[in-house]
Short mmCIF file of C-alpha atoms in Angstrom, two decimals:
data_model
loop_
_atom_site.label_atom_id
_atom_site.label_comp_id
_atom_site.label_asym_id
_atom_site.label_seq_id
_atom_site.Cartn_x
_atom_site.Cartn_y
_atom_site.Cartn_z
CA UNK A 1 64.65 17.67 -61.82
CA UNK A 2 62.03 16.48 -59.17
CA UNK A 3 63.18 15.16 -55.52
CA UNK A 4 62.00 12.71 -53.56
CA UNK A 5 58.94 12.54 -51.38
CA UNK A 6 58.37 10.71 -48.33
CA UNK A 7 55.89 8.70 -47.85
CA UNK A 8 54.76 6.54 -44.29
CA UNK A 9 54.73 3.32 -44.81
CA UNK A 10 50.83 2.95 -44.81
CA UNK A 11 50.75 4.69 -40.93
CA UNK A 12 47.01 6.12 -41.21
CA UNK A 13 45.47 2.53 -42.47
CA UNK A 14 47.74 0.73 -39.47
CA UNK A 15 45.98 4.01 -37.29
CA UNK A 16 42.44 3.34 -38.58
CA UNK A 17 42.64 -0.62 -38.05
CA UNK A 18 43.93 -0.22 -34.28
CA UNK A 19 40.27 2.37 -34.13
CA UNK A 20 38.15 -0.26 -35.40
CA UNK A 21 39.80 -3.16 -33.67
CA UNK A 22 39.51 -1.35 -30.00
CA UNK A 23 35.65 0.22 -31.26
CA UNK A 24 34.71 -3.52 -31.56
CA UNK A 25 36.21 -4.52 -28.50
CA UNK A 26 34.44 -2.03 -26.79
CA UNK A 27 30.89 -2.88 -28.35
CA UNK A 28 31.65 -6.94 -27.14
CA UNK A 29 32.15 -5.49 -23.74
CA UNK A 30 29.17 -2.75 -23.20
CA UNK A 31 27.15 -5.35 -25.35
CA UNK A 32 27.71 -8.52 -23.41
CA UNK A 33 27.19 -6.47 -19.34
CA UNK A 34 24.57 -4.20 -20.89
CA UNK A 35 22.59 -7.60 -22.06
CA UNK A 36 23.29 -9.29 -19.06
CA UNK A 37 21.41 -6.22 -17.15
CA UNK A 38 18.42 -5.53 -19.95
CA UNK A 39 17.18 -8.97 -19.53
CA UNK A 40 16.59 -8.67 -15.66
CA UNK A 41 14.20 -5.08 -16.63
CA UNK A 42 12.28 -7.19 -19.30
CA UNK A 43 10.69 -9.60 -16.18
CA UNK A 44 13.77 -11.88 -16.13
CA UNK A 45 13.52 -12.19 -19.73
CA UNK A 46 11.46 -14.98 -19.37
CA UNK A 47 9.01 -13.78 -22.91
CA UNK A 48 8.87 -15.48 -26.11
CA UNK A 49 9.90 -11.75 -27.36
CA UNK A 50 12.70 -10.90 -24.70
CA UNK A 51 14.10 -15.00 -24.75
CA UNK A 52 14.49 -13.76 -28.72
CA UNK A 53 16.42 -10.90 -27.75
CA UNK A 54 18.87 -12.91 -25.65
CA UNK A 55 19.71 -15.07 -27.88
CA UNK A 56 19.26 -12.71 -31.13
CA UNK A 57 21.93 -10.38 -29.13
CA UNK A 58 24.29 -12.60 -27.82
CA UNK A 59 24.61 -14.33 -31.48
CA UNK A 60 25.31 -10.76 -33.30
CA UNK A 61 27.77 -9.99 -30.23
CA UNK A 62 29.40 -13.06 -31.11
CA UNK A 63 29.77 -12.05 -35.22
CA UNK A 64 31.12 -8.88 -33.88
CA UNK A 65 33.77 -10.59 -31.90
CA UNK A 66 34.62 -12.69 -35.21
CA UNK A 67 34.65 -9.06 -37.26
CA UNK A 68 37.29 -8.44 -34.54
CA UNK A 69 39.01 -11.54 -34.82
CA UNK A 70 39.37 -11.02 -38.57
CA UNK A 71 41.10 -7.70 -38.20
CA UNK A 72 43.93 -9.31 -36.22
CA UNK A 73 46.22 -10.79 -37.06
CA UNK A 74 46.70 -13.83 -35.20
CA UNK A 75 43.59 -15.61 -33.62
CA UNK A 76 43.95 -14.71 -29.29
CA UNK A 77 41.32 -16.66 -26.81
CA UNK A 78 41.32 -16.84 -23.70
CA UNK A 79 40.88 -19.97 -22.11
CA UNK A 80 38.92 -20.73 -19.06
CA UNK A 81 38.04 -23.97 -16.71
CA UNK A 82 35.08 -24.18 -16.86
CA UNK A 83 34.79 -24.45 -20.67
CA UNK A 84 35.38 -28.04 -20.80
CA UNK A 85 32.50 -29.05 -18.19
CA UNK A 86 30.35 -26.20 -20.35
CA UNK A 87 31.35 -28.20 -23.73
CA UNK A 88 30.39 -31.98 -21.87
CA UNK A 89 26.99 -30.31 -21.04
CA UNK A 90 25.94 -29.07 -24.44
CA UNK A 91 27.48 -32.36 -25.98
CA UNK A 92 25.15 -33.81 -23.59
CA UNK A 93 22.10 -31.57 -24.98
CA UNK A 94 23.16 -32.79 -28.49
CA UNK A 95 23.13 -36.68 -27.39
CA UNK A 96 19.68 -35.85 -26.11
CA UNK A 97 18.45 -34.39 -29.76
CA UNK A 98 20.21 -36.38 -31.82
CA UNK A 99 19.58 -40.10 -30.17
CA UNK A 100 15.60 -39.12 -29.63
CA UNK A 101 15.98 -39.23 -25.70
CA UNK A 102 13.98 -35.83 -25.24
CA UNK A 103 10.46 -36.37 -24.43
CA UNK A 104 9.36 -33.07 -26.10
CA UNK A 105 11.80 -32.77 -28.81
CA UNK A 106 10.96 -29.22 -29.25
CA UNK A 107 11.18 -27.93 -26.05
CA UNK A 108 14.60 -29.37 -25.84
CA UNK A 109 15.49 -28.17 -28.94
CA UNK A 110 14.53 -24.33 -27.57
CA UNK A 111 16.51 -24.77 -24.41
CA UNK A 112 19.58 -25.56 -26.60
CA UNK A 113 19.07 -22.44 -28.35
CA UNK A 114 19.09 -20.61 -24.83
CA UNK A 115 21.96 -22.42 -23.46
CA UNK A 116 24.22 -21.83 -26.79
CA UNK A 117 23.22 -18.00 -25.79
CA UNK A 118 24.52 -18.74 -22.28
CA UNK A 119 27.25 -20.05 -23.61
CA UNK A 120 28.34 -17.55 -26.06
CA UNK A 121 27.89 -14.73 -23.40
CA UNK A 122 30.38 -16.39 -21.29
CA UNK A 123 32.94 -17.05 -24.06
CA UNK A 124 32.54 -13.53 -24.72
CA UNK A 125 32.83 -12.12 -21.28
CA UNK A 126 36.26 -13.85 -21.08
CA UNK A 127 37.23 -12.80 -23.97
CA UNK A 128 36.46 -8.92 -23.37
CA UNK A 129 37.69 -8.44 -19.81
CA UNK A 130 40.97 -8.28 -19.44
CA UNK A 131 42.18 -5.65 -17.72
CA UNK A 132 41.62 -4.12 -14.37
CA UNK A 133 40.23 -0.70 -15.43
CA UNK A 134 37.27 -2.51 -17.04
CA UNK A 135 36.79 -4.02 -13.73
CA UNK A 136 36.50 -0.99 -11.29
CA UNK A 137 34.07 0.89 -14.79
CA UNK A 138 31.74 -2.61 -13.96
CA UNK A 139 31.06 -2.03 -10.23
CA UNK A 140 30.31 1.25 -10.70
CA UNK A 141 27.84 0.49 -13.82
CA UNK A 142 26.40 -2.73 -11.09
CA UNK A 143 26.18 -0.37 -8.29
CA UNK A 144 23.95 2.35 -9.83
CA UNK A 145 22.24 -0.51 -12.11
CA UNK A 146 21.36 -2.49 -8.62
CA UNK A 147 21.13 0.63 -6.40
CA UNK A 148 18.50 1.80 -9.26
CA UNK A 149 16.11 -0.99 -9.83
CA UNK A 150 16.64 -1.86 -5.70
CA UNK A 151 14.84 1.73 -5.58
CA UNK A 152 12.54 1.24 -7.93
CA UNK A 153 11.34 -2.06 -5.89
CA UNK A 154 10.55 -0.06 -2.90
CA UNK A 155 8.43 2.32 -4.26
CA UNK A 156 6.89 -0.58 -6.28
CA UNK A 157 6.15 -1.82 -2.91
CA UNK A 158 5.29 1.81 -1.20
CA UNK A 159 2.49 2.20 -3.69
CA UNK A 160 1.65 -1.53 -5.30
CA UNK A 161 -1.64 -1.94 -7.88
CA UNK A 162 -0.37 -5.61 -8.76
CA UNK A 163 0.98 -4.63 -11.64
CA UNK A 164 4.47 -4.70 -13.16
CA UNK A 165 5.92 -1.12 -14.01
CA UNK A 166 2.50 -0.05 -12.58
CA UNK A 167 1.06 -0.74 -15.89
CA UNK A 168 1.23 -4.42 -17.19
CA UNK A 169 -0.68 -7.19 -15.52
CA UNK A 170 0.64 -10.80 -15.12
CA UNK A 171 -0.91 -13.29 -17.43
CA UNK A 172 -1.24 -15.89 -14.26
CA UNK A 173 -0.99 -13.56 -11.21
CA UNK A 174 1.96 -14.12 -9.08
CA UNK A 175 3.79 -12.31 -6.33
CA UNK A 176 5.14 -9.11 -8.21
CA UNK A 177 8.28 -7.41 -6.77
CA UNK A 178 10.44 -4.94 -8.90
CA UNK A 179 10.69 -5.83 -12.47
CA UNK A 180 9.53 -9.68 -11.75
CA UNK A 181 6.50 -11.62 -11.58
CA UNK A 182 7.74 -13.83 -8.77
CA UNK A 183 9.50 -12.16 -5.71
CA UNK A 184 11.87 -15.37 -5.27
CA UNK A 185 13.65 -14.26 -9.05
CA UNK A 186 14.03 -10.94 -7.83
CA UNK A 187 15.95 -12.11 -4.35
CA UNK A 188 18.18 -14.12 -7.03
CA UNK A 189 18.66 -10.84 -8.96
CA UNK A 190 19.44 -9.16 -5.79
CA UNK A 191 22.08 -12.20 -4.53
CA UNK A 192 23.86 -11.44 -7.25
CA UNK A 193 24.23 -8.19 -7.41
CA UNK A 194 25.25 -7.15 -3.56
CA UNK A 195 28.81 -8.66 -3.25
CA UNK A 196 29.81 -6.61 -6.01
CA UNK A 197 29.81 -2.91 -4.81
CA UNK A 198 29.80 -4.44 -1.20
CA UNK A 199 33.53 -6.23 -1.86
CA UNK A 200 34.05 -3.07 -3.89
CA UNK A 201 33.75 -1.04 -1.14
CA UNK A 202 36.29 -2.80 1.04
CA UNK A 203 38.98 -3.01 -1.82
CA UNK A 204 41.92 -0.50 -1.82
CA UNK A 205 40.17 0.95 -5.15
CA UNK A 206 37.50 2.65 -3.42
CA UNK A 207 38.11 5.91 -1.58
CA UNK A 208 36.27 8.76 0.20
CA UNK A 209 33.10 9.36 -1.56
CA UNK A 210 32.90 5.74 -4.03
CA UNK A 211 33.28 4.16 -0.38
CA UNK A 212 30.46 5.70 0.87
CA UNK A 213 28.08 5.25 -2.52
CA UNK A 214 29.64 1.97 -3.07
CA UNK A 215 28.35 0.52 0.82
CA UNK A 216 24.95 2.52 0.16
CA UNK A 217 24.02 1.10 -2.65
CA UNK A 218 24.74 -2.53 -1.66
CA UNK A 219 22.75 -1.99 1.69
CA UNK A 220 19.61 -0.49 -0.37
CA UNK A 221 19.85 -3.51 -2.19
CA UNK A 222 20.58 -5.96 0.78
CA UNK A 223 17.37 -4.48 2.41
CA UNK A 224 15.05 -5.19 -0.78
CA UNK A 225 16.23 -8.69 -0.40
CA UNK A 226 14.12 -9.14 3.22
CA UNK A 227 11.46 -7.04 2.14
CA UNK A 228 10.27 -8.54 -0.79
CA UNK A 229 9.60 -11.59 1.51
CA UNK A 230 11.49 -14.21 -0.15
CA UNK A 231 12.27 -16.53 2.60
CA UNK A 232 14.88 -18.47 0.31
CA UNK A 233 16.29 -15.18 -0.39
CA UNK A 234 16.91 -14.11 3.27
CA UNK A 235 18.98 -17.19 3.69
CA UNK A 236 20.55 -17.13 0.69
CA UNK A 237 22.07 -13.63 1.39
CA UNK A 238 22.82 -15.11 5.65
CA UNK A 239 25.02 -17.48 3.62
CA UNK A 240 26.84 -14.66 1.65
CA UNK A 241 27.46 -12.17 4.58
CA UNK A 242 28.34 -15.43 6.54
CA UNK A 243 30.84 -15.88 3.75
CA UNK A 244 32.35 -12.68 3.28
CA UNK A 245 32.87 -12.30 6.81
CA UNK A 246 34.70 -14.96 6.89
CA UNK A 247 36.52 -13.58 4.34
CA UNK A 248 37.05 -9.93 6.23
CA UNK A 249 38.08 -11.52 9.21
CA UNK A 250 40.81 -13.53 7.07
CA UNK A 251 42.28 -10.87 5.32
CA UNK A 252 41.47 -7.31 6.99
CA UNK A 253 42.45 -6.62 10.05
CA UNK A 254 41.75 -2.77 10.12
CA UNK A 255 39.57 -0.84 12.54
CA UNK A 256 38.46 1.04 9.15
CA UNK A 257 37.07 -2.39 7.84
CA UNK A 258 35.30 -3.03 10.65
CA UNK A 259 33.24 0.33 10.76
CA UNK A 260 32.19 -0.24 7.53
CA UNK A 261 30.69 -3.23 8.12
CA UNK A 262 28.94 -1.53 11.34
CA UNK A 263 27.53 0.99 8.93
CA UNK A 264 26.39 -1.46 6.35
CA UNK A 265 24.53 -3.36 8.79
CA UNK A 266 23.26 -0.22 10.15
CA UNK A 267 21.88 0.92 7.25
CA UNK A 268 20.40 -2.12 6.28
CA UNK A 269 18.42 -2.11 9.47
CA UNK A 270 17.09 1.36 9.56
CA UNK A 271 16.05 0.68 5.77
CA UNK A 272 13.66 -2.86 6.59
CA UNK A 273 12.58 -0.93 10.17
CA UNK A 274 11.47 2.16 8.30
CA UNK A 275 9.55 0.68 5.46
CA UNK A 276 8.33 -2.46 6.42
CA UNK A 277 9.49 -3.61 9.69
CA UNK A 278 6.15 -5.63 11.35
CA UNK A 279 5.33 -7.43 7.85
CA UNK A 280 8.94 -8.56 7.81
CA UNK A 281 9.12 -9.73 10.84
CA UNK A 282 5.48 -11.64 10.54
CA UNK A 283 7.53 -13.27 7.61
CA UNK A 284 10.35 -14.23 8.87
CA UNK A 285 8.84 -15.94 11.76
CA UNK A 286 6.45 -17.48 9.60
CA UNK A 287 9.56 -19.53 8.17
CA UNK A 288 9.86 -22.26 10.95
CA UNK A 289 6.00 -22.57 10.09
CA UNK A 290 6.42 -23.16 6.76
CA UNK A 291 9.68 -25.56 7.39
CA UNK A 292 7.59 -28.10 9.19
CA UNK A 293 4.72 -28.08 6.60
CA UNK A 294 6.71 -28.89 3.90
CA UNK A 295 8.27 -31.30 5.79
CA UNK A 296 5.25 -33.03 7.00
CA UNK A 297 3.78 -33.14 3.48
CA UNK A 298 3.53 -29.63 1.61
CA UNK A 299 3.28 -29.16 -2.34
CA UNK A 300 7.08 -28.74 -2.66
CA UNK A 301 7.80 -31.84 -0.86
CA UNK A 302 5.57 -33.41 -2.89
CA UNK A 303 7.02 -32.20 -6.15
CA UNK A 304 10.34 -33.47 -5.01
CA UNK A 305 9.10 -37.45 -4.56
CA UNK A 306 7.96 -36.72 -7.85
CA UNK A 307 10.87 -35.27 -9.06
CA UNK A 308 12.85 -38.21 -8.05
CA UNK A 309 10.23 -40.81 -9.44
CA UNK A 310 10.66 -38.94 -13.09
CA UNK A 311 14.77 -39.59 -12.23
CA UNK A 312 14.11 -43.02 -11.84
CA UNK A 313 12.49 -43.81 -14.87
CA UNK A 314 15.09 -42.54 -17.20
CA UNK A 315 18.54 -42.44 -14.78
CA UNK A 316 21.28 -41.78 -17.58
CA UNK A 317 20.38 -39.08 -19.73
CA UNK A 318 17.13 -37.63 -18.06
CA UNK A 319 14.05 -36.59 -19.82
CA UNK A 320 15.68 -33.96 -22.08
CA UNK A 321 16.33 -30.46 -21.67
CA UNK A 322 13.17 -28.17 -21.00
CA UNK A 323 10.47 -30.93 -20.49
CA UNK A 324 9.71 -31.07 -17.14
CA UNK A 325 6.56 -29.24 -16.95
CA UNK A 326 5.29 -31.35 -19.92
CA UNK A 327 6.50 -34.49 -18.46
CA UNK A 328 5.58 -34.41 -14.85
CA UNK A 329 1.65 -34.24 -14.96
CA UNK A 330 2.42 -38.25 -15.45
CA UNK A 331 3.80 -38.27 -11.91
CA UNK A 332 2.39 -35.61 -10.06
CA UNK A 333 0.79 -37.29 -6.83
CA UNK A 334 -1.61 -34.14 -5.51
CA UNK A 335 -4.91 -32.62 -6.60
CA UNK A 336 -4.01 -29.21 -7.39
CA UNK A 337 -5.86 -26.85 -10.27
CA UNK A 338 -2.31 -24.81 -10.36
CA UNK A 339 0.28 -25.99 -13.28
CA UNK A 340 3.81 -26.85 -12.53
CA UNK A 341 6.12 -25.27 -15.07
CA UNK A 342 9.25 -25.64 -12.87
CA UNK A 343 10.32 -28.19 -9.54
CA UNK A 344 10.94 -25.09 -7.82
CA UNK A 345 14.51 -26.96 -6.88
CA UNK A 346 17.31 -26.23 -9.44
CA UNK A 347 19.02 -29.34 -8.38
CA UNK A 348 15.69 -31.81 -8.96
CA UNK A 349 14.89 -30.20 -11.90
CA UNK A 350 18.23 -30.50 -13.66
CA UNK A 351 18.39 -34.15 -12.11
CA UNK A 352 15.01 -35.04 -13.85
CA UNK A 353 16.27 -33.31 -17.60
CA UNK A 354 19.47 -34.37 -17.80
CA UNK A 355 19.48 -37.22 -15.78
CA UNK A 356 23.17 -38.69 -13.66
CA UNK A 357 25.00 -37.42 -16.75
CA UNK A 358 23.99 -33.82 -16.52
CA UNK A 359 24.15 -33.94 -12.91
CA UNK A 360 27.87 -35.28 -12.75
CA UNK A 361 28.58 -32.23 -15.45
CA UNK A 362 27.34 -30.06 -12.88
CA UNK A 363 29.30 -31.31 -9.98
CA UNK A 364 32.40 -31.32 -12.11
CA UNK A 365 31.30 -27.79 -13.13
CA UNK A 366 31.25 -26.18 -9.02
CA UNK A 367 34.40 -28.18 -8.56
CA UNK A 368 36.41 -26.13 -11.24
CA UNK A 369 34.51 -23.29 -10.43
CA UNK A 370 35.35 -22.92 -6.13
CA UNK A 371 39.30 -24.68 -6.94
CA UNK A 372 40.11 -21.71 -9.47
CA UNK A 373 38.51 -19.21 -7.80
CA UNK A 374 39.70 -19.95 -4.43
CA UNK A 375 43.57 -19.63 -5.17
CA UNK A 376 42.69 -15.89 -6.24
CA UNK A 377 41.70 -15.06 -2.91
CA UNK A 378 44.65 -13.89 -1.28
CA UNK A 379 45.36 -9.98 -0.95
CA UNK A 380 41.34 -9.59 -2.43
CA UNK A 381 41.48 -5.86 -0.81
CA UNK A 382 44.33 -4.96 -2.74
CA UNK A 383 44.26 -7.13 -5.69
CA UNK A 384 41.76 -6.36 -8.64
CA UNK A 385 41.45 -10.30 -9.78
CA UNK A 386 41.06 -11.72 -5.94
CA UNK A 387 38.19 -9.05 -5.43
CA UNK A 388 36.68 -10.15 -8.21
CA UNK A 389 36.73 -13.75 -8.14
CA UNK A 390 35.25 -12.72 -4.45
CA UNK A 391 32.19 -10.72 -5.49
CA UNK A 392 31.12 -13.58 -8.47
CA UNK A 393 31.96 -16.29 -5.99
CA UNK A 394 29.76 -14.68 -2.94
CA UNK A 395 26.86 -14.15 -5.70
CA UNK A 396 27.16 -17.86 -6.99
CA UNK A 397 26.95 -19.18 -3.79
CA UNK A 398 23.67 -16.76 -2.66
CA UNK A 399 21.97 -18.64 -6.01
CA UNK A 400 23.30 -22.34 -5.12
CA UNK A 401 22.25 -21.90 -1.71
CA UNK A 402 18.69 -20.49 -2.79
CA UNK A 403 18.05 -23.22 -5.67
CA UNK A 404 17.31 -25.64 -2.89
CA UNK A 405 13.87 -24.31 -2.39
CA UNK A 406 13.48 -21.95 -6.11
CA UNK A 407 14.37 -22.03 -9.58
CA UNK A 408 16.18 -19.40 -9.80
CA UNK A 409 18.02 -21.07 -12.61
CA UNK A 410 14.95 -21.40 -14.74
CA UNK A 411 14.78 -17.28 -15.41
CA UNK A 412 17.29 -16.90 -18.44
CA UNK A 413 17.45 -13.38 -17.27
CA UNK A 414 19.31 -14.62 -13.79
CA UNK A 415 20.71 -18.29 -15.33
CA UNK A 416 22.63 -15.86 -18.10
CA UNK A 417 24.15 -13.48 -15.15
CA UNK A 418 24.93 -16.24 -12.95
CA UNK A 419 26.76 -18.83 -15.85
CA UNK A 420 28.68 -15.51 -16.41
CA UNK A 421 29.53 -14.58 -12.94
CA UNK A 422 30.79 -17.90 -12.50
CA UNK A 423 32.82 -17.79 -15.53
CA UNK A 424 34.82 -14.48 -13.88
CA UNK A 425 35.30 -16.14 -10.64
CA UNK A 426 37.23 -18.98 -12.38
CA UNK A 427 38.93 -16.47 -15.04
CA UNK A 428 42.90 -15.50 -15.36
CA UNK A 429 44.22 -13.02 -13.47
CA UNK A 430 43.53 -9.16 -14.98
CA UNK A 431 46.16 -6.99 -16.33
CA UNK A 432 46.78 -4.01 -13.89
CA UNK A 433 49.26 -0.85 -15.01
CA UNK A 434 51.99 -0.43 -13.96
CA UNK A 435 51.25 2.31 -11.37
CA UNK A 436 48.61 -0.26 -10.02
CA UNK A 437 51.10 -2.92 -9.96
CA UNK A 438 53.53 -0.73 -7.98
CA UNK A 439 50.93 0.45 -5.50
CA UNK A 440 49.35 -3.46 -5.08
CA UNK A 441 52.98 -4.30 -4.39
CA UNK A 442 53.98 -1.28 -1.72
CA UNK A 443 50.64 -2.54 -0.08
CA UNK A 444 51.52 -6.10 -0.14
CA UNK A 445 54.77 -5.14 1.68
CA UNK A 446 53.09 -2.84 4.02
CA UNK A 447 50.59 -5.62 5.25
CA UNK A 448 53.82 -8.05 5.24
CA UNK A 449 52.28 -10.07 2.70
CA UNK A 450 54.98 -9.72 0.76
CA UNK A 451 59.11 -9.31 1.97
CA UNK A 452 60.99 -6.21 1.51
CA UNK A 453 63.26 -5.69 -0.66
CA UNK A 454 67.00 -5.62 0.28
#
């Protein structure tokens, strides 16, 4: 007579799915940040081969995201503002194709294929950060990612042969500066990048040595900023301190705080006075110079009447997406033997393309971004989704302030990071453990932000 066995009920299979599930969710996350900081190494992924790679990636990230989806067993997104203003935009892209409004139907229909890339990388980047821990792995990852290439830019500059990497020469010259052709993209890179080990490094989570790294790394970075000459740059990154001192001054009231900041600054000024302190100052007081040329008829002024004389031909729906450097020869009012591929403002350039529509989007777009990201703010030194929100919110503004007077927007290396940054300023709050939650709430009572209890 045989007994009984045993058996789980299927325990290794339920074991093996859970694996896979969390592999995959791992691969969306490492995929979507690692993209976001290959494209920036490939000249701002601005290539017919490294645009392919963008979009090639973020599509295949997105199937593995489905793959994950399938396992489950219930369907989860998460939801974020700014999706609705995304969706208007690309329904706008879509009017454009499909009514014949485009200009250059093909080089709208390539644009669509690099925002839909945009666009998946920010579905995707809500979808895979979720909790806190991911958060504090990220900084780190930017800070040695920014700290890295900000290091690589100075010695670039040290020992220049107007090359990029030292070995490849641009097809139509330009003003080379780390991994980019144009020194302006670079500064964008750069805007970016600081506020994130630089809020980092006034948060609760960083201690001791990370502290020290953390404010290191954002200074070296700061510094390349100024020397790499970009004038829009410098005041795009006065704007972002300006901010985010506001923002100390608000919320931390510690003599701690405010050495760090003296040693930030300090650093950043023994950094530009060392390596190239007479050229940078030759170029920063070059920039009331420049101001009243443009202003008394320079080449960007001019592009700008232009600009607005494209706007006024087609009001509602714009040229279409992508055609302004084919378009604009028929209103360009100046000699020059130089081609204009971009209006080297963001704002004209979008104005032009997509016309009132497009630009409304975008208004609605900052609105939902700065209302959602602003209630986060409170407690950002001790709370993992307010310093957040902070860092992507600082960068943002550093590229809205500098796409005045660049196109900063126009690189799908830095238009990718920024869409994304944007997208975690306005996300959900992050999931914190329990031992976090405990010490964010002892802290909160210590600070009297929060009662005690009775």
């Amino acid at each position: 007579m045989t007994s009984p066995i045993l058996v789980a009920p299927e325990s290794s299979s339920v074991s093996d799915l859970k694996l896979t599930r969390s592999l995959l969710d791992s691969a969306v996350f490492y995929g979507v940040f690692g993209l976001l900081l290959f494209g920036p190494l490939t000249f701002g992924a601005t290539e017919p081969w490294s645009i392919f790679v963008l979009e090639f990636s973020a599509a295949l990230l997105f199937i593995v995201w489905l793959m994950k989806q399938a396992m489950s067993s219930e369907l989860r997104i998460t939801g974020n503002p700014l999706f609705p203003p995304m969706l208007v935009f690309a329904g706008l892209i879509f009017a454009q194709l499909m009514f014949g409004r485009s200009a250059y139907r093909y080089a709208t229909f390539s644009g669509s294929f690099l925002y839909c890339a945009y666009g998946m990388l920010c579905f995707l980047a809500a979808q895979c950060l979720r909790r806190g821990s991911q958060v504090k792995k990220l900084a780190v990852i930017v800070s040695v990612y920014g700290s890295a290439v900000a290091l690589f830019a100075l010695l670039q500059g040290l020992a220049p042969n107007g090359k990029l990497y030292w070995l490849r020469e641009p097809r139509s010259g330009g003003w080379i500066y780390g991994p980019y052709v144009n020194h302006n993209h670079y500064a964008g890179l750069m805007e970016m990048l600081v506020p994130i080990p630089l809020v980092y490094c006034f948060t609760r989570y960083a201690h001791g040595e990370r502290r020290i790294i953390a404010g290191t790394a954002a200074a070296i970075m700061a510094s390349t900023v100024f020397l790499s000459g970009s004038r829009g740059g410098m005041l795009a990154l006065a704007v972002e301190m300006a901010l985010f001192a506001t923002a100390l001054m608000t919320r931390e009231r510690r003599p701690k705080a405010a050495l760090a900041g003296g040693v930030f600054l300090l650093v950043i000024l023994s950094v530009l006075t060392w390596i190239g302190g007479g050229e940078l100052t030759s170029r920063m007081t070059s920039i009331g110079t420049e101001a009243r040329t443009e202003l008394s008829g320079g080449m960007r002024l001019a592009i700008d009447r232009d600009g607005l004389r494209m706007f006024a031909k087609k009001p509602v729906l714009g040229w279409g997406l992508g055609v302004f450097p084919v378009v604009y020869p028929q209103f360009r009012s100046f000699y020059t033997n130089v081609v204009v591929n971009r209006a080297h403002d963001d704002y004209l350039q979008l104005l032009a393309e997509m016309g009132a529509l497009g630009f409304a989007t975008m208004l609605w777009f900052l609105v939902v971004l700065y209302r959602s990201s602003i209630k986060k703010l409170d407690n950002w030194a001790i709370n993992i989704s307010g310093a957040i929100s902070l860092a992507a919110l600082l960068g943002c503004a550093g590229i809205l302030v500098h796409g005045f007077v660049d196109s900063n927007l126009q690189i799908p290396a830095n238009a990718a990071l920024f869409y994304v940054l944007c997208v975690l300023a306005a996300s959900k709050p992050l999931t914190e453990s329990r031992r976090h939650r405990r010490s964010h709430r002892t802290e909160m009572q210590e600070t009297g932000a929060l009662p005690e209890a009775v």
